[in-house]
Structure formats: C-alpha cells, structure tokens
mmCIF file of C-alpha atoms and ligand atoms in Angstrom:
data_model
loop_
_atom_site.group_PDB
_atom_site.id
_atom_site.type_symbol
_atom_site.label_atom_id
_atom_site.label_comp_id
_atom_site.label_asym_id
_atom_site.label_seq_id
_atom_site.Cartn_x
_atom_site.Cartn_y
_atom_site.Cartn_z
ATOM 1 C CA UNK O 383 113.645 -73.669 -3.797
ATOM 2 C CA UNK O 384 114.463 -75.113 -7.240
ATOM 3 C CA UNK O 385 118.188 -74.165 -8.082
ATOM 4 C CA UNK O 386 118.693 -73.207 -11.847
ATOM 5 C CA UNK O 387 121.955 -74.480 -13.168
ATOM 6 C CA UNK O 388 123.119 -71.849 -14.925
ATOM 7 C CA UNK O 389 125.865 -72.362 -16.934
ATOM 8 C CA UNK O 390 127.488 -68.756 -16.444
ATOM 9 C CA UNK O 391 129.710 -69.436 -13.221
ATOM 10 C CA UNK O 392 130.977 -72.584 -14.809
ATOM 11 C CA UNK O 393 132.179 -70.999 -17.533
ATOM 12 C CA UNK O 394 134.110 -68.107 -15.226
ATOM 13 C CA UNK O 395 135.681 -70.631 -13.409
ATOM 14 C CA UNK O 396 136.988 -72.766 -16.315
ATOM 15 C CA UNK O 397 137.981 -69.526 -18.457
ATOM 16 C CA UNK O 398 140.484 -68.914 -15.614
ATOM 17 C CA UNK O 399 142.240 -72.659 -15.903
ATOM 18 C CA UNK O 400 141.824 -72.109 -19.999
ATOM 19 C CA UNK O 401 143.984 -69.025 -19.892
ATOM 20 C CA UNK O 402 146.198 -70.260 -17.739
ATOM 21 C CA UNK O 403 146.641 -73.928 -19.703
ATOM 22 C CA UNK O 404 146.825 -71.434 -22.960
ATOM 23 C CA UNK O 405 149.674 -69.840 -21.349
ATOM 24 C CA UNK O 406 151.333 -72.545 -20.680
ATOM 25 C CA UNK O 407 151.139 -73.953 -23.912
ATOM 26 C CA UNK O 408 151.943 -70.994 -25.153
ATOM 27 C CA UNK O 409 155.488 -71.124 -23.000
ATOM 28 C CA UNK O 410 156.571 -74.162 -24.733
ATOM 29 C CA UNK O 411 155.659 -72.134 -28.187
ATOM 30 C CA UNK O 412 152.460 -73.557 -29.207
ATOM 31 C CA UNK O 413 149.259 -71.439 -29.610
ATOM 32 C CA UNK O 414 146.036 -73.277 -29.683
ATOM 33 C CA UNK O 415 144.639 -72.924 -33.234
ATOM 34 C CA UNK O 416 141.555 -73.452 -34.651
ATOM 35 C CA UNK O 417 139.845 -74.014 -38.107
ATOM 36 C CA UNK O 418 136.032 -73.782 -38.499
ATOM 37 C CA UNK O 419 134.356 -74.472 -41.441
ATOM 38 C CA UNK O 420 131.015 -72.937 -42.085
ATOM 39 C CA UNK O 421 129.408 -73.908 -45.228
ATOM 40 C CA UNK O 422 126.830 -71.020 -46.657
ATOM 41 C CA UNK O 423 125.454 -68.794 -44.171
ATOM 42 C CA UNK O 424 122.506 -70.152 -41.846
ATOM 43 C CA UNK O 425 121.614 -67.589 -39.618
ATOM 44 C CA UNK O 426 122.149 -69.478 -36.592
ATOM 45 C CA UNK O 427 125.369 -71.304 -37.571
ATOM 46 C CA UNK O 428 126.534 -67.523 -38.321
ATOM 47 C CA UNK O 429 126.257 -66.652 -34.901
ATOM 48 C CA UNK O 430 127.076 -70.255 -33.764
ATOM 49 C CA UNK O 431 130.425 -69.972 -35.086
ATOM 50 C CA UNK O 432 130.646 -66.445 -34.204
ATOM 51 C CA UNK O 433 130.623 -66.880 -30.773
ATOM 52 C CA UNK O 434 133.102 -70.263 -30.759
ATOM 53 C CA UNK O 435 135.331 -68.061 -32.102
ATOM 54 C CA UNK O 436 135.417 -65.273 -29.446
ATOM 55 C CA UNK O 437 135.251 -67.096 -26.978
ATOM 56 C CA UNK O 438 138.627 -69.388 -28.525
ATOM 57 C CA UNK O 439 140.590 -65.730 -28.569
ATOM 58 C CA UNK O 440 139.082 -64.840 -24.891
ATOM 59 C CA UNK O 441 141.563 -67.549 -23.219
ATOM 60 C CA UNK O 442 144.898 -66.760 -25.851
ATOM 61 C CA UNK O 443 143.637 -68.871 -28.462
ATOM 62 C CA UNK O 444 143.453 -68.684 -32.353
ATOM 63 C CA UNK O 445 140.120 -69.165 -34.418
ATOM 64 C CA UNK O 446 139.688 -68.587 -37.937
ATOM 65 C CA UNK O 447 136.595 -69.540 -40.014
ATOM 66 C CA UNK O 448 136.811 -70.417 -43.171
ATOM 67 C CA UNK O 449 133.563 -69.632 -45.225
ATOM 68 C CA UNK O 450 132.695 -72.228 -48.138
ATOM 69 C CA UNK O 451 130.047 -71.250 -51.065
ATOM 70 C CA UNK O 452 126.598 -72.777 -49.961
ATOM 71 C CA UNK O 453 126.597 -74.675 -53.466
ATOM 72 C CA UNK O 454 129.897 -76.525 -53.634
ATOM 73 C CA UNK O 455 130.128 -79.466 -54.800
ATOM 74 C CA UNK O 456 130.413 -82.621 -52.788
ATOM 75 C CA UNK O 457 134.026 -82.995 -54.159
ATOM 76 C CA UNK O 458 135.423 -79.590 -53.538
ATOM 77 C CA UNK O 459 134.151 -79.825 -50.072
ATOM 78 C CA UNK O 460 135.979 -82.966 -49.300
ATOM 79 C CA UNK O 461 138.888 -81.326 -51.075
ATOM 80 C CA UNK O 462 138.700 -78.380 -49.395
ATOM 81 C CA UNK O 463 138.608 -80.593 -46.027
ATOM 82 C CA UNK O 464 141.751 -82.222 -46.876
ATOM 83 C CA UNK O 465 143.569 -78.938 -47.854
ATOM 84 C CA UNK O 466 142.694 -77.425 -44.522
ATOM 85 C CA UNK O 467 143.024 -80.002 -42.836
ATOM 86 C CA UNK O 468 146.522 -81.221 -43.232
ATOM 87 C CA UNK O 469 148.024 -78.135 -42.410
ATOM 88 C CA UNK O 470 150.255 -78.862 -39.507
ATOM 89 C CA UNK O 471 150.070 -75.503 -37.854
ATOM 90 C CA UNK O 472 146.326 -76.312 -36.353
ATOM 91 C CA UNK O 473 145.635 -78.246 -33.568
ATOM 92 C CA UNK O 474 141.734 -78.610 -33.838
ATOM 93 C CA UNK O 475 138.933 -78.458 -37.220
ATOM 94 C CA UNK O 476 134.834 -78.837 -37.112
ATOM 95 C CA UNK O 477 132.364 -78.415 -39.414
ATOM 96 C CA UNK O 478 129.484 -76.255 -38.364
ATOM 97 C CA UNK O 479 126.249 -78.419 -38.878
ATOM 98 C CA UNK O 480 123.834 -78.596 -40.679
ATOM 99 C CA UNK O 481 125.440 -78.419 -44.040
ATOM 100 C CA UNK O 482 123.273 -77.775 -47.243
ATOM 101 C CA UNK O 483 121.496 -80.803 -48.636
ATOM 102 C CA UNK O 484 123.732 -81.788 -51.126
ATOM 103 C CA UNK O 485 126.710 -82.418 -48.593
ATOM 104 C CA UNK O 486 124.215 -84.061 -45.730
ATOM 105 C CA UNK O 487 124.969 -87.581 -46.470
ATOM 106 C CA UNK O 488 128.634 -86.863 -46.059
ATOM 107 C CA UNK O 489 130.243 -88.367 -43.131
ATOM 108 C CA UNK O 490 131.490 -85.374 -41.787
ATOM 109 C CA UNK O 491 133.196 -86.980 -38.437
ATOM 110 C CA UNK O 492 135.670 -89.248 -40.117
ATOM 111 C CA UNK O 493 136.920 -86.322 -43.032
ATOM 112 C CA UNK O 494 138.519 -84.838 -40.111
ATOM 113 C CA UNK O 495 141.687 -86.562 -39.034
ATOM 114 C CA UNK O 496 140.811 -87.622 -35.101
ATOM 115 C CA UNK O 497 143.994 -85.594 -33.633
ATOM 116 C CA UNK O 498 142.431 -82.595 -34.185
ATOM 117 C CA UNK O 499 138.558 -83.464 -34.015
ATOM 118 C CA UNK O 500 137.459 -81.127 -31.527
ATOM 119 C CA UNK O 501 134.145 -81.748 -32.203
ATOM 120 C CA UNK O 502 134.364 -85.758 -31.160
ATOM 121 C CA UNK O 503 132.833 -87.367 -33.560
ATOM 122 C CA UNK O 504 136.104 -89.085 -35.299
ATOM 123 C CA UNK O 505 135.251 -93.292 -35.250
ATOM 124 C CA UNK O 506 138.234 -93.428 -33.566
ATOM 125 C CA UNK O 507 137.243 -91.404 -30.777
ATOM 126 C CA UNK O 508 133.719 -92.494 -30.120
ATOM 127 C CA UNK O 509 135.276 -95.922 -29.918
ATOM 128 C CA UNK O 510 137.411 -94.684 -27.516
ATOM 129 C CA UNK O 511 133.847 -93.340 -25.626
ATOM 130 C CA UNK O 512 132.644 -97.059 -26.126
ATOM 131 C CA UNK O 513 135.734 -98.244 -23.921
ATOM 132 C CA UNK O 514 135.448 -96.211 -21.536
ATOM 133 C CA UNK O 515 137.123 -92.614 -21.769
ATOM 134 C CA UNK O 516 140.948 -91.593 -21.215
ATOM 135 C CA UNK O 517 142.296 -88.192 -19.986
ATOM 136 C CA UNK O 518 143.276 -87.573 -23.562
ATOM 137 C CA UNK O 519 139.953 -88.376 -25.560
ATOM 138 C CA UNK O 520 138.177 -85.529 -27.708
ATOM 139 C CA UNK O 521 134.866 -86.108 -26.391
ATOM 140 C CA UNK O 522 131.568 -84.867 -28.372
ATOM 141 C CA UNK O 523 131.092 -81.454 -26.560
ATOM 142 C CA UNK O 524 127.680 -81.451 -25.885
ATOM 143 C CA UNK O 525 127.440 -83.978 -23.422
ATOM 144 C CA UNK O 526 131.030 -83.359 -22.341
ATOM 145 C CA UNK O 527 129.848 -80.106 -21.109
ATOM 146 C CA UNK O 528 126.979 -81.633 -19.643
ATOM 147 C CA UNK O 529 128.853 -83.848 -17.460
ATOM 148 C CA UNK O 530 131.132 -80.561 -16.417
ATOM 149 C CA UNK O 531 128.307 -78.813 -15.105
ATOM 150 C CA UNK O 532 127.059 -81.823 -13.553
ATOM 151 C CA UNK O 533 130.339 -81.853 -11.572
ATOM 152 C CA UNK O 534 129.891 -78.685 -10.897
ATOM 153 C CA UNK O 535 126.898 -78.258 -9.409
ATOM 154 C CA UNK O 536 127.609 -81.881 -7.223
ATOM 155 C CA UNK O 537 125.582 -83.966 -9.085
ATOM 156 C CA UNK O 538 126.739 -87.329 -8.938
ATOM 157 C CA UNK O 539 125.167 -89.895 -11.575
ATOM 158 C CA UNK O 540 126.760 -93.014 -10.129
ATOM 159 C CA UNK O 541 123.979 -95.114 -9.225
ATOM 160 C CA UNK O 542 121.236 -92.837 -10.326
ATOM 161 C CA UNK O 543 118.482 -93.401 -13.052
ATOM 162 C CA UNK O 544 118.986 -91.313 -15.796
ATOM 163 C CA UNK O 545 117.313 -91.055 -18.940
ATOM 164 C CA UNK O 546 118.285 -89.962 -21.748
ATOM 165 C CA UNK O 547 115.770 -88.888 -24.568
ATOM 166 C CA UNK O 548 116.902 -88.360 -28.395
ATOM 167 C CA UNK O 549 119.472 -91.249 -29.909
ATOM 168 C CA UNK O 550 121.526 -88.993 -32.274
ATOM 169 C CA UNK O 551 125.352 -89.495 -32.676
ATOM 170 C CA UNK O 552 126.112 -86.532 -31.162
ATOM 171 C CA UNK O 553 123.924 -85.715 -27.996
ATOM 172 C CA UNK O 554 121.990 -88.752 -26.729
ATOM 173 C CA UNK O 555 124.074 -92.286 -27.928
ATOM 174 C CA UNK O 556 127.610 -90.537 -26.979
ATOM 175 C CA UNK O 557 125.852 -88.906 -23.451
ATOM 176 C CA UNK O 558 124.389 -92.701 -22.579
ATOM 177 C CA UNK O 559 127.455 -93.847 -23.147
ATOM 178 C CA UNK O 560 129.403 -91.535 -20.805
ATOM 179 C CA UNK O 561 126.815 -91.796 -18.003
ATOM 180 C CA UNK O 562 127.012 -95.485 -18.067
ATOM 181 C CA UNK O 563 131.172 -95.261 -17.610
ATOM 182 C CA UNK O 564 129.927 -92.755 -14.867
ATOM 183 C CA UNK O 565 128.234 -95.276 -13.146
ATOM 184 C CA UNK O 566 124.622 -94.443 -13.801
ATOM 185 C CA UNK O 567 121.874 -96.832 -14.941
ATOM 186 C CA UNK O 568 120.921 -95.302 -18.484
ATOM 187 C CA UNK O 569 117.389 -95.578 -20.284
ATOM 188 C CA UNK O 570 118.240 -93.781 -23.240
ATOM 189 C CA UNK O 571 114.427 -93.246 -25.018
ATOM 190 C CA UNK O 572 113.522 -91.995 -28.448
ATOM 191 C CA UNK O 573 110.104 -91.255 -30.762
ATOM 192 C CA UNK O 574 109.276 -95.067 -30.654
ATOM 193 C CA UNK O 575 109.770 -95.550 -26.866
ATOM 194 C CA UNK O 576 106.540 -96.040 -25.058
ATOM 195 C CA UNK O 577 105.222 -94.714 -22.029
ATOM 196 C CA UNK O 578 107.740 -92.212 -21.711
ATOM 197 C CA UNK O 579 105.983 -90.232 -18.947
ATOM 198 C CA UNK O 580 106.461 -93.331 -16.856
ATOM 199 C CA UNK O 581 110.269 -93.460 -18.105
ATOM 200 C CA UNK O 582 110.540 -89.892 -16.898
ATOM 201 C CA UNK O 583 108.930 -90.167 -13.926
ATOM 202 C CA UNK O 584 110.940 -93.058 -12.338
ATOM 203 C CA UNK O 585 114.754 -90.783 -13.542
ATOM 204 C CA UNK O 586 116.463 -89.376 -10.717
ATOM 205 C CA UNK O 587 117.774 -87.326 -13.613
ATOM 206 C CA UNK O 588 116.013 -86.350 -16.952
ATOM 207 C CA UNK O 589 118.202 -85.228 -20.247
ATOM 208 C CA UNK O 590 116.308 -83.933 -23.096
ATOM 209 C CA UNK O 591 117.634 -83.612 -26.243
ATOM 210 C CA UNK O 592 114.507 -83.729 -28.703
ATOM 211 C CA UNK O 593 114.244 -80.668 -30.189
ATOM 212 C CA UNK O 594 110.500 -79.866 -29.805
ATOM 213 C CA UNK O 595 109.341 -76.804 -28.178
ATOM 214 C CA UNK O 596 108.593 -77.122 -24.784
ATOM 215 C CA UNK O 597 107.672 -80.530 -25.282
ATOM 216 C CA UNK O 598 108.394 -81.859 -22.066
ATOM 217 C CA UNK O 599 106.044 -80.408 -19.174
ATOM 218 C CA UNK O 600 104.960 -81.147 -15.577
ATOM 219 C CA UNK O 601 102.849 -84.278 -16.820
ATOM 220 C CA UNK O 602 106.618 -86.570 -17.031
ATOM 221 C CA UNK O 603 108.130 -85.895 -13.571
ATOM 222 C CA UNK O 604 107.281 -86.132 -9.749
ATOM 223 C CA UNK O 605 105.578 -83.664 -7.848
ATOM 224 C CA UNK O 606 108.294 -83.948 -5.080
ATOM 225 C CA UNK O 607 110.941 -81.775 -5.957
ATOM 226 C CA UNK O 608 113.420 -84.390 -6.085
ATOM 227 C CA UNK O 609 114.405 -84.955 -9.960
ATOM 228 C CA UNK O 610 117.192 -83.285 -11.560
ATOM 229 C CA UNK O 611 116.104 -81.881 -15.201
ATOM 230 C CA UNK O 612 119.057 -80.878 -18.122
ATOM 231 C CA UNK O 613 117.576 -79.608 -21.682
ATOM 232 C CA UNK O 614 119.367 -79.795 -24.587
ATOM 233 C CA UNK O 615 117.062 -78.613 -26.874
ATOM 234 C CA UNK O 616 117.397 -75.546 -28.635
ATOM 235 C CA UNK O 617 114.517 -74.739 -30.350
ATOM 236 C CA UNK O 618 112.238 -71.416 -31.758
ATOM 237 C CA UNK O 619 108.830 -70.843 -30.444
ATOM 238 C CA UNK O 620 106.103 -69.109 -32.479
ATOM 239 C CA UNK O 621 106.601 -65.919 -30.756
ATOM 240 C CA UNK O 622 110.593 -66.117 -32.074
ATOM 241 C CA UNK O 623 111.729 -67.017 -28.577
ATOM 242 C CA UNK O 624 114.325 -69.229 -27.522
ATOM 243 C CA UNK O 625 113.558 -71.987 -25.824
ATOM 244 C CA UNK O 626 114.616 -75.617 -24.817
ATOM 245 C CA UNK O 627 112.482 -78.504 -24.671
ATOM 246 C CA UNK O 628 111.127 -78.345 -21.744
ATOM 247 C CA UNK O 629 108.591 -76.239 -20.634
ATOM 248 C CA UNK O 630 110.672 -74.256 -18.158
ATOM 249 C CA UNK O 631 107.800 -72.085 -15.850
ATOM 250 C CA UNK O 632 105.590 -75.148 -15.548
ATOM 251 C CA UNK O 633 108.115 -77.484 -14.449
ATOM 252 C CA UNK O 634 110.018 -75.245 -12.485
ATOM 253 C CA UNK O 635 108.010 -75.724 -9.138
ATOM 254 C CA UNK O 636 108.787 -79.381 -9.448
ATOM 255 C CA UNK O 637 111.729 -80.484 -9.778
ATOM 256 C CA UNK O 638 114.901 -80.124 -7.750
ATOM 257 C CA UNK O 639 117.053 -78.482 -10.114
ATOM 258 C CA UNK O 640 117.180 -77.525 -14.077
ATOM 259 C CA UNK O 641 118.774 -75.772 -16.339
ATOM 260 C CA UNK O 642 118.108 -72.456 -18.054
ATOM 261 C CA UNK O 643 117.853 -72.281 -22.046
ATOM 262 C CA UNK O 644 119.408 -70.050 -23.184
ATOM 263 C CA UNK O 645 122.290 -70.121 -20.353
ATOM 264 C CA UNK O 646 122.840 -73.560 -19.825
ATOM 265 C CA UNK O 647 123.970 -76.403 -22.054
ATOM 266 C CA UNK O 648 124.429 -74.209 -25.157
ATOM 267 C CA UNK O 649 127.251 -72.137 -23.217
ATOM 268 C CA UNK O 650 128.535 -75.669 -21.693
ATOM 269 C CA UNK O 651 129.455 -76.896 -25.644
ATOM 270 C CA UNK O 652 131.243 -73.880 -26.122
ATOM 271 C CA UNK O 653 133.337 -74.511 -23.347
ATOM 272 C CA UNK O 654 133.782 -78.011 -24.421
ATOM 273 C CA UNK O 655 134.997 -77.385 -27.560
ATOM 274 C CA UNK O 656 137.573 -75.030 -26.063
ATOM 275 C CA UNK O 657 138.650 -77.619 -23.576
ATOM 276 C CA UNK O 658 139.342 -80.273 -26.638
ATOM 277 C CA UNK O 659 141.208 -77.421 -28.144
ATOM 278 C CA UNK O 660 143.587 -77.152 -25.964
ATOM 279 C CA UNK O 661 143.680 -80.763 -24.950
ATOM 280 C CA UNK O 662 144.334 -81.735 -28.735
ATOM 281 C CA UNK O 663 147.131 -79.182 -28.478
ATOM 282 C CA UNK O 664 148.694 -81.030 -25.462
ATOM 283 C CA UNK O 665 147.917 -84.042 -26.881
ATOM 284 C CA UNK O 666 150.677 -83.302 -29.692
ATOM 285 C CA UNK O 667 153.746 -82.207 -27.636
HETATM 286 P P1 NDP U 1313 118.097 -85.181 -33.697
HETATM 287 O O1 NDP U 1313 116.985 -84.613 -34.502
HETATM 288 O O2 NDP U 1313 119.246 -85.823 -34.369
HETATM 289 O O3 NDP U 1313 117.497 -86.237 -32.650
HETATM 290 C C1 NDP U 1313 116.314 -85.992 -31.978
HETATM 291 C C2 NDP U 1313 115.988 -87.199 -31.165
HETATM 292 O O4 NDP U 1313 114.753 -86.962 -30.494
HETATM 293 C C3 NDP U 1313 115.786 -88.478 -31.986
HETATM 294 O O5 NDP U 1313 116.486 -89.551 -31.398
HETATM 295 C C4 NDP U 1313 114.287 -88.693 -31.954
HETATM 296 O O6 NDP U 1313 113.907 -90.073 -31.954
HETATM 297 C C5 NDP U 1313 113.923 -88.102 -30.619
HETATM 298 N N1 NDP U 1313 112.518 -87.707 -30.583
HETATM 299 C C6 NDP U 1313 111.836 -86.991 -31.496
HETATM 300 N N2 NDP U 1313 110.542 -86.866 -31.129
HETATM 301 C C7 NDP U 1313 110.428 -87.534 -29.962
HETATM 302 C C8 NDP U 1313 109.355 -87.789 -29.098
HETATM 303 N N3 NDP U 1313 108.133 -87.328 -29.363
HETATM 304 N N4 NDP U 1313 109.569 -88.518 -27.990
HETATM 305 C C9 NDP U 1313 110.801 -88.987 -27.700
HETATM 306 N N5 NDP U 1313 111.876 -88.777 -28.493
HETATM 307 C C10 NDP U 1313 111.679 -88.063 -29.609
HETATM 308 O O7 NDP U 1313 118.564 -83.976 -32.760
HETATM 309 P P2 NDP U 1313 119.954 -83.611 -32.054
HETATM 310 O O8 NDP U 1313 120.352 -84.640 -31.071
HETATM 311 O O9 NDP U 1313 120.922 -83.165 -33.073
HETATM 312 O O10 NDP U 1313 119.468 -82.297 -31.275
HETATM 313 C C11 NDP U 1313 118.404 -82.337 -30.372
HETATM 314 C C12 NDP U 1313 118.138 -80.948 -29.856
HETATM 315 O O11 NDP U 1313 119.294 -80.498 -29.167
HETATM 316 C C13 NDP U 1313 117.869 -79.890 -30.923
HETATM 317 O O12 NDP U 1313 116.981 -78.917 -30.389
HETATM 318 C C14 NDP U 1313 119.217 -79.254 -31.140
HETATM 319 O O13 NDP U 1313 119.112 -77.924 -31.624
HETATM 320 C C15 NDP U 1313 119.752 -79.280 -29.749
HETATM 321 N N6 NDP U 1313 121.199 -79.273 -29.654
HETATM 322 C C16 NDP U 1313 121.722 -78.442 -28.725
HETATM 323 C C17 NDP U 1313 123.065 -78.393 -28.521
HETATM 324 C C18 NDP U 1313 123.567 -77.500 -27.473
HETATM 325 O O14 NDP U 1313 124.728 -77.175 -27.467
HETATM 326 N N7 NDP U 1313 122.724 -77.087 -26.509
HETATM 327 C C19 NDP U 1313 123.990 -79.199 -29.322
HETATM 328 C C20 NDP U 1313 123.334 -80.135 -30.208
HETATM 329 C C21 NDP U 1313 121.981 -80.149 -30.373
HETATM 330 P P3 NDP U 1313 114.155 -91.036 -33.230
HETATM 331 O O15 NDP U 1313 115.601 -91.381 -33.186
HETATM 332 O O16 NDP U 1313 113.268 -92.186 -32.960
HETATM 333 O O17 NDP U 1313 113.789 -90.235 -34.448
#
C-alpha cells in the first residue's frame, strides 16, 4: 500500500517542542518576534502570510505584518526594509514573494540582515549551505521542511539517487545542496535537461519543484512500487483546484510513498520558518 506523507502529524509533533522552546525562551525574557512584509495584496500571498502568522502565535510567538502600497517605489521599499529592519526588538523579517514588477529585480535576500533571515536566503547563509550546514544556520524553509519530513517518515537519502527537478534559489539549488551534505547522489534537472523520464526513472527519490500542473505522471517512474515521490509544486488547475505537480491518482499505485498537495510540503515551510524563528532568537542570547 502506498503511504501518503502527510505533513499533518509532523507538524503536531514539532508544535509541541516549538511551544516548549518558546517557553523557554520566553523564561530568559525573550519572545520570538516576527516581521512580515507583504507588498500589495495577491490573493494567495494574503492567505500565505495569513496563515505564517497564526501559526507563529499558536506556539507563544509574535507576528505582525506590515502591509506596503502595491506601487511604492523601489526606494521607499528598500527604505522601508531598513527602517523595519533594524529594529532590535525582532528576531526574524521575510518578504512575501512575488513582489510587484517594479521591485522584482530587487535582491530581496541580502536587504535583510542574515541574523534575522528566516526565510534563508541571506548570501551569508546559503554560503553557509554551500559548506555544509551548522546547528545554527537559517536554512531556506522549503527544503528544510522537506528534509524534516523526510526524517520523519525514515527516509534516509544517504546513498540514494535523488533528483531534483527546478534550479531556483530557493527550492531546487539550496535542496541539492542539502541532500548532497546528506549523503545522497543529486541529479538536480531543469527545462533544458534531456531525457528526464529516464532521470526519473533511475531516482530512488523524485523532488518536483516545477510548477506545472500535474506535469509529472506515471510515464517518469517504475512500476515497482519502490520510488519515493515529494512535490513541491503548488499550482491551480482549470477547474480552480489545488494541485502539485504531479499527477497524484495516476501515480499513486506506483510508487512507494508521496506526498499529498495540499497537506504536505506547503505545511512543512510553515513549520520551517517557525523553526528559524526561534532558532534566530537563540541564536542572539
Ligand atoms: P521557478 O519558476 O523559480 O523554477 C521552476 C523550475 O522548474 C526551473 O528551474 C525550470 O527550469 C524548471 N522547469 C520548468 N519547466 C520544466 C520542465 N518542463 N522540465 C523540467 N524542469 C522544468 O519556481 P520555484 O522553485 O519558485 O517554485 C516551483 C514550484 O514550487 C511552484 O509551483 C511554486 O508555487 C512551488 N513552491 C512551493 C513551496 C511550498 O512551500 N510548497 C515553496 C516555494 C515554491 P529552468 O531553470 O531551466 O527554467
């Protein structure tokens, strides 16, 4: 039977250690506190946002998110940025991406200062992902969480055949790189890799994150029920549904394991970003 790694009784299990980290922190007279930034208001970053922020209060922690017009300028953003940002009384800051076109070729990751990057994409601490990580490294949340529910559910890349498939900065380069430190011998495959049905086919383990509806299907893995399959994608079909990118029912009698969208590596960022929280608050006792 295929086991679907549902995020869900991760998530219970780590809100327990949260609250009881947030307590502690709170002992020594420090409450976690978060700033998010949310430029305009696209619908899904709404509810993105929304839902960072209760579930920051759900283990003792603070969230507060600040709203920014949709049309500000380049330069007020960055100024706002610094404003916020230098406030000693918060321990982490993101921006909610995407921003509005005129801020896009900002550099978002290195306008916040990397102490309190919870989002982990500082320079400073995806080099520290390129040397292999510490205890005390903001990781980029999205494939942090995937490697927590990896753990969770036992599965161990060292010495497996992953691939990887989408480059960008904050899923697919920073997730090769982590799975490599793991261990794990990493194809990490893009829109200009060929033969990517054979790629897939050969993985012991198979990470999507494309952003194509149901793009990947039956026709890229084994028939044996043997390959482990984790979707990143978050994508809108044309009925309005959400879905990942793979195609979930067809592959489902498979593979050995995969996870849900919604309910799996969505939920697992989330409870990434809270873990950087607080370990950005530890980080400055
Ligand atoms: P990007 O658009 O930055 O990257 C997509 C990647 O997919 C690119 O590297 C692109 O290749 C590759 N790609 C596109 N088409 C193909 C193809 N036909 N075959 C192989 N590779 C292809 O996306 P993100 O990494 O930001 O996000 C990817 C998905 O993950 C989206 O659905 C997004 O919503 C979701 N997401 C989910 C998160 C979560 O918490 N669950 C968090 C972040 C993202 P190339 O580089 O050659 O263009």
């Amino acid at each position: 039977l295929t086991q679907i790694l549902k995020a869900a009784p991760v998530i219970s299990q780590s809100l327990e250690q949260l609250k009881s980290e947030c307590e502690k922190l709170k002992a020594q007279g420090i409450t976690p506190s978060m700033k998010v930034i949310l430029v305009g208001s696209n619908p899904p970053s709404v509810v993105y946002t929304r839902n960072k922020k209760i579930f920051t209060e759900s283990f003792g922690g603070e969230c507060e998110i600040i709203h920014l017009p949709e049309t500000i300028s380049k330069a007020d953003f960055r100024q706002q940025l610094k404003l916020i940002t230098q406030r000693d009384d918060i321990h982490g800051c993101f921006v909610q991406l995407p921003l509005p076109s005129q801020l896009q070729h900002i550099d978002v990751g290195s306008l916040i200062p990397p102490e309190i990057d919870v989002d982990g994409f500082h320079p400073n601490n995806l080099m520290k992902i390129l040397k292999g990580t510490s205890q005390k490294a903001l990781i980029p949340c999205t494939p942090k969480g995937i490697l927590t529910l990896m753990e969770h559910y036992d599965i161990d890349p060292s010495g497996k055949n992953i691939v990887v498939i989408g480059r960008s900065m904050i899923v697919g380069k920073p997730m090769a790189l982590l799975l490599t430190e793991k261990n794990a011998t990493v194809t990490l495959c893009h829109s200009r890799t060929l033969n990517l049905e054979e790629h897939c086919q050969r993985a012991d383990i198979i990470i999507s994150a494309v952003g194509k509806t149901r793009f990947l299907n039956s026709k890229y893995v084994r028939h044996d029920q043997s390959q482990v399959l984790i979707d990143v994608g978050i994508n809108v079909d044309d009925k309005g549904k959400l879905c990942g990118d793979m195609d979930f029912e067809d592959l489902l009698p498979h593979v050995k394991s995969i996870t849900p969208v919604p309910g799996g590596v969505g939920k697992m960022t989330i409870l990434s970003l809270a873990q950087n929280l607080l370990q950005a608050a530890r980080n400055k006792l």
